[in-house]
Short mmCIF file of C-alpha atoms in Angstrom, two decimals:
data_model
loop_
_atom_site.label_atom_id
_atom_site.label_comp_id
_atom_site.label_asym_id
_atom_site.label_seq_id
_atom_site.Cartn_x
_atom_site.Cartn_y
_atom_site.Cartn_z
CA MET N 205 5.73 -21.81 -35.06
CA VAL N 206 2.89 -20.09 -32.50
CA GLU N 207 5.31 -17.22 -31.38
CA GLN N 208 6.14 -16.34 -34.72
CA MET N 209 2.16 -16.51 -35.66
CA GLY N 210 1.19 -14.28 -32.81
CA GLN N 211 4.23 -11.91 -34.17
CA GLN N 212 2.81 -11.62 -37.55
CA LEU N 213 -0.69 -10.46 -35.94
CA THR N 214 0.63 -8.12 -33.38
CA ARG N 215 2.72 -6.45 -36.28
CA HIS N 216 -0.86 -6.87 -38.92
CA SER N 217 -3.04 -5.28 -35.83
CA ASP N 218 -0.56 -2.41 -35.18
CA SER N 219 -0.74 -1.53 -38.44
CA THR N 220 -4.71 -1.48 -38.98
CA VAL N 221 -5.63 -0.22 -35.70
CA GLN N 222 -5.18 3.34 -34.26
CA PRO N 223 -4.19 2.99 -30.35
CA PRO N 224 -7.07 3.90 -28.19
CA THR N 225 -7.20 7.13 -26.27
CA ILE N 226 -8.23 7.13 -22.64
CA GLY N 227 -10.42 10.37 -21.12
CA ILE N 228 -9.44 11.33 -17.67
CA LEU N 229 -12.21 13.07 -15.78
CA SER N 230 -9.37 14.98 -13.13
CA LEU N 231 -10.75 16.65 -9.67
CA ASP N 232 -9.47 20.40 -9.45
CA THR N 233 -6.36 19.19 -7.04
CA LYS N 234 -2.60 20.54 -6.94
CA PHE N 235 -0.97 17.86 -4.95
CA PRO N 236 1.61 15.75 -6.91
CA ARG N 237 0.74 13.03 -8.79
CA PRO N 238 3.37 10.24 -9.04
CA ILE N 239 3.16 7.63 -12.01
CA GLY N 240 0.73 5.15 -11.33
CA ASP N 241 -1.61 7.58 -9.86
CA ALA N 242 -4.96 7.97 -12.08
CA GLY N 243 -4.49 11.31 -12.82
CA ASN N 244 -0.96 11.12 -14.11
CA PRO N 245 -0.94 10.52 -18.12
CA LEU N 246 2.31 8.62 -17.66
CA SER N 247 0.21 5.74 -15.69
CA TYR N 248 -1.47 4.49 -18.99
CA ALA N 249 -0.33 2.11 -21.64
CA MET N 250 -1.79 4.72 -24.51
CA PRO N 251 -2.84 8.33 -25.16
CA VAL N 252 -4.61 10.07 -22.37
CA ARG N 253 -6.43 13.43 -22.52
CA VAL N 254 -7.11 15.06 -19.13
CA ARG N 255 -10.25 17.56 -18.26
CA ILE N 256 -9.74 19.30 -14.86
CA VAL N 257 -13.17 19.68 -13.26
CA GLU N 258 -13.02 22.92 -12.23
CA GLY N 259 -13.96 23.32 -8.44
CA ALA N 260 -14.26 19.96 -8.20
CA ASP N 261 -12.83 20.03 -4.55
CA SER N 262 -12.03 16.69 -2.65
CA PRO N 263 -14.42 17.28 0.05
CA LEU N 264 -17.25 17.98 -2.34
CA ILE N 265 -16.76 14.51 -3.95
CA VAL N 266 -15.84 12.34 -1.37
CA ARG N 267 -19.12 11.99 0.23
CA ASP N 268 -21.57 9.13 0.51
CA GLY N 269 -23.73 10.55 -2.29
CA LEU N 270 -24.31 12.50 -5.42
CA PRO N 271 -22.65 15.75 -6.21
CA GLY N 272 -24.23 18.70 -6.26
CA ASP N 273 -26.34 19.36 -9.49
CA ASP N 274 -23.98 22.09 -10.68
CA MET N 275 -21.16 20.06 -9.96
CA LEU N 276 -22.88 16.83 -11.93
CA ARG N 277 -23.64 19.07 -15.19
CA ARG N 278 -19.83 20.51 -15.01
CA PHE N 279 -18.92 16.79 -15.11
CA GLU N 280 -20.94 16.30 -18.07
CA GLU N 281 -19.55 19.09 -20.12
CA ALA N 282 -16.01 17.92 -19.54
CA ALA N 283 -16.85 14.05 -20.41
CA ARG N 284 -18.81 15.28 -23.76
CA GLY N 285 -15.78 17.67 -24.23
CA LEU N 286 -13.32 14.37 -24.09
CA GLU N 287 -15.51 12.50 -26.64
CA ALA N 288 -15.24 15.30 -28.68
CA GLU N 289 -11.44 15.79 -28.32
CA GLY N 290 -11.45 11.90 -29.64
CA ALA N 291 -11.46 10.16 -26.46
CA ASP N 292 -12.47 6.01 -27.06
CA VAL N 293 -13.18 5.58 -22.79
CA ILE N 294 -13.43 7.87 -20.14
CA VAL N 295 -12.49 7.11 -16.55
CA SER N 296 -11.82 9.41 -13.30
CA THR N 297 -9.63 9.99 -10.56
CA CYS N 298 -11.95 9.75 -7.86
CA GLY N 299 -14.10 6.37 -6.89
CA PHE N 300 -16.83 8.19 -4.99
CA LEU N 301 -17.89 9.00 -8.41
CA VAL N 302 -19.34 5.89 -8.86
CA THR N 303 -22.72 7.48 -7.55
CA ALA N 304 -22.86 9.53 -10.73
CA GLN N 305 -21.65 6.59 -12.98
CA ALA N 306 -25.11 5.94 -14.79
CA ARG N 307 -25.66 10.05 -15.16
CA LEU N 308 -22.18 10.21 -16.84
CA ALA N 309 -22.25 7.51 -18.49
CA ARG N 310 -25.65 8.26 -20.41
CA SER N 311 -24.04 11.79 -21.59
CA VAL N 312 -21.57 10.51 -23.94
CA ARG N 313 -21.39 7.28 -26.36
CA VAL N 314 -18.33 6.15 -25.29
CA PRO N 315 -17.41 3.47 -22.39
CA VAL N 316 -17.44 5.22 -18.96
CA LEU N 317 -15.68 3.95 -15.98
CA LEU N 318 -15.73 6.25 -13.12
CA SER N 319 -14.57 3.91 -10.19
CA ALA N 320 -12.92 0.89 -9.67
CA LEU N 321 -15.48 0.42 -7.21
CA SER N 322 -17.70 -1.07 -10.17
CA LEU N 323 -15.27 -3.65 -11.21
CA ALA N 324 -16.97 -5.32 -8.01
CA PRO N 325 -19.34 -7.84 -9.68
CA LEU N 326 -16.12 -8.80 -12.04
CA VAL N 327 -14.29 -9.28 -8.85
CA LYS N 328 -16.82 -11.12 -6.69
CA VAL N 329 -17.58 -13.70 -10.30
CA THR N 330 -13.53 -14.24 -10.32
CA ARG N 331 -13.05 -14.47 -6.46
CA PRO N 332 -15.72 -15.37 -4.65
CA GLY N 333 -15.54 -14.67 -1.21
CA ARG N 334 -15.13 -11.26 0.63
CA VAL N 335 -13.87 -7.89 -1.33
CA GLY N 336 -11.76 -5.94 0.51
CA ILE N 337 -11.43 -2.05 -0.34
CA LEU N 338 -9.12 -0.03 0.40
CA THR N 339 -10.38 3.85 0.22
CA ALA N 340 -9.58 7.19 0.74
CA SER N 341 -12.04 7.77 3.27
CA ALA N 342 -13.61 4.82 5.23
CA LYS N 343 -16.27 7.34 6.99
CA SER N 344 -17.43 8.57 3.67
CA LEU N 345 -17.54 4.94 1.88
CA GLY N 346 -20.92 4.04 3.28
CA PRO N 347 -24.47 2.66 1.84
CA HIS N 348 -24.98 4.92 -1.09
CA VAL N 349 -21.81 4.83 -2.61
CA LEU N 350 -21.89 0.84 -1.99
CA ALA N 351 -25.39 0.26 -3.53
CA ALA N 352 -23.97 2.52 -6.61
CA ALA N 353 -21.25 -0.45 -7.13
CA GLY N 354 -23.78 -2.65 -6.60
CA LEU N 355 -22.47 -3.70 -3.61
CA ASP N 356 -23.89 -4.42 -0.02
CA ALA N 357 -21.89 -3.99 3.52
CA ALA N 358 -22.20 -7.14 4.62
CA GLU N 359 -20.27 -8.65 1.66
CA VAL N 360 -17.31 -6.08 2.02
CA ALA N 361 -14.50 -5.22 4.49
CA ILE N 362 -13.57 -1.92 4.13
CA ARG N 363 -10.19 0.25 5.86
CA GLY N 364 -9.44 4.05 4.87
CA LEU N 365 -6.90 6.39 4.58
CA ASP N 366 -8.54 9.30 6.26
CA ASP N 367 -6.57 8.61 10.27
CA VAL N 368 -3.29 8.74 8.42
CA PRO N 369 -2.33 12.41 8.16
CA GLU N 370 0.28 12.48 5.07
CA PHE N 371 -2.51 11.16 3.24
CA ARG N 372 -5.59 13.33 4.93
CA ASP N 373 -3.92 16.54 4.87
CA THR N 374 -2.56 15.89 1.16
CA ILE N 375 -5.49 14.63 -0.81
CA LEU N 376 -8.85 15.37 1.32
CA VAL N 377 -8.53 18.78 1.90
CA THR N 378 -9.55 21.55 -0.24
CA ARG N 379 -7.10 22.68 -3.44
CA ASP N 380 -6.21 26.06 -1.38
CA ALA N 381 -4.94 23.82 1.18
CA GLN N 382 -3.07 21.01 -0.61
CA PRO N 383 0.50 21.04 -0.11
CA ALA N 384 2.99 21.17 -3.04
CA ASN N 385 4.48 17.75 -1.68
CA PHE N 386 4.05 15.03 0.25
CA ASP N 387 5.86 11.95 1.71
CA GLN N 388 5.05 8.93 -0.62
CA ALA N 389 7.08 7.15 1.25
CA VAL N 390 5.03 7.28 4.66
CA VAL N 391 1.91 6.57 2.59
CA ALA N 392 3.43 3.54 0.71
CA ARG N 393 3.84 2.20 4.47
CA ALA N 394 0.74 3.37 5.59
CA VAL N 395 -1.20 1.75 2.59
CA GLY N 396 0.78 -1.52 2.98
CA GLU N 397 -0.42 -1.69 6.99
CA ARG N 398 -3.78 -1.05 6.11
CA ALA N 399 -4.27 -3.57 3.83
CA ALA N 400 -2.20 -6.40 6.02
CA SER N 401 -4.64 -5.31 8.95
CA LEU N 402 -7.46 -5.56 6.53
CA ALA N 403 -6.46 -9.14 5.72
CA LYS N 404 -5.78 -9.93 9.01
CA ASP N 405 -9.16 -9.47 10.38
CA HIS N 406 -10.95 -10.75 7.45
CA PRO N 407 -9.42 -14.26 6.63
CA ASP N 408 -12.12 -14.67 4.04
CA LEU N 409 -11.12 -11.95 2.12
CA SER N 410 -10.94 -12.84 -1.66
CA ALA N 411 -9.60 -9.73 -3.73
CA ILE N 412 -8.91 -6.00 -2.58
CA ILE N 413 -10.33 -3.08 -4.74
CA LEU N 414 -8.30 0.12 -4.50
CA GLU N 415 -11.22 2.81 -4.37
CA CYS N 416 -9.25 5.63 -4.54
CA GLY N 417 -7.26 6.39 -7.85
CA ASN N 418 -4.53 8.03 -5.55
CA LEU N 419 -3.60 4.58 -4.38
CA PRO N 420 -2.46 2.29 -7.50
CA PRO N 421 1.08 3.80 -7.05
CA TYR N 422 1.00 1.33 -4.00
CA ALA N 423 -0.74 -1.64 -5.39
CA ALA N 424 2.43 -3.15 -4.88
CA SER N 425 2.45 -2.67 -1.49
CA VAL N 426 -0.84 -4.06 -1.30
CA ARG N 427 -0.20 -6.97 -2.66
CA ALA N 428 3.15 -7.69 -0.84
CA ALA N 429 1.34 -6.95 2.50
CA THR N 430 -1.55 -9.64 1.41
CA SER N 431 -0.58 -11.80 -1.23
CA LEU N 432 -4.38 -11.09 -2.60
CA PRO N 433 -5.16 -9.76 -6.45
CA VAL N 434 -5.63 -6.01 -6.00
CA PHE N 435 -7.67 -4.38 -8.64
CA HIS N 436 -7.58 -0.47 -9.69
CA ILE N 437 -8.84 2.16 -12.05
CA VAL N 438 -5.62 2.45 -13.66
CA ASP N 439 -5.43 -1.32 -14.99
CA ALA N 440 -8.94 -1.05 -15.94
CA ALA N 441 -8.98 1.62 -17.70
CA ASN N 442 -5.85 0.03 -19.85
CA ALA N 443 -8.30 -2.72 -20.31
CA LEU N 444 -11.39 -1.40 -21.42
CA ALA N 445 -10.03 1.36 -23.78
CA GLN N 446 -9.08 -2.01 -26.00
CA SER N 447 -12.79 -1.88 -26.67
CA GLY N 448 -12.67 1.55 -28.25
CA ALA N 449 -9.99 0.80 -30.65
CA ARG N 450 -10.58 2.23 -33.90
CA PRO N 451 -9.55 1.38 -37.63
CA ALA N 452 -6.53 3.42 -38.83
CA VAL N 453 -7.04 6.11 -41.51
#
């Protein structure tokens, strides 16, 4: 009886609520984005719209601080464009944009979540303990990025992929230098190994956040390697989008 009622409620909900749309602010890249990547529309459970921010090269964004003013204005313009196109929530493909979270959130009227690092308060409440972070660049994830996410260095443990050539030479270089293909199996193995070493070195880890929007395709490898909950921007976007569901016309 409960199951039947649930089915009836689902059918009623589907007929009265439009599926929300996720807006994606994407860095300007040319490397392939497999399903699961924050920049691939097929990664999401609902409609998406993508705005590539021209000139937003990885080296300009993956840094311990805000992007330059001109670049921030480009992101603001892209966010407003997504909102005008009907986006109900806005996310991004790079977790280092957490430093611009407040500014971009003020530029539109829909919910904005630029980085999985902003999930840190939720992770700390639901899984007390040290938070593990897998990031595109450990050397760039410094005090300014952590502070923007409400984190202190003492309460996190960090591993980066910036010493993995297959990842670094695909993701962390300028657009002109990015390859047309990369070996996903090599990256998946490296992500799993980094996660396992992080958990081994820090047995007090309670959960792992994937900072980088290119890492969610390998979330299953991280869970298998650590037996810990894994949080990332794609799952967060799908959940957040429900807050923007609109009545059907």
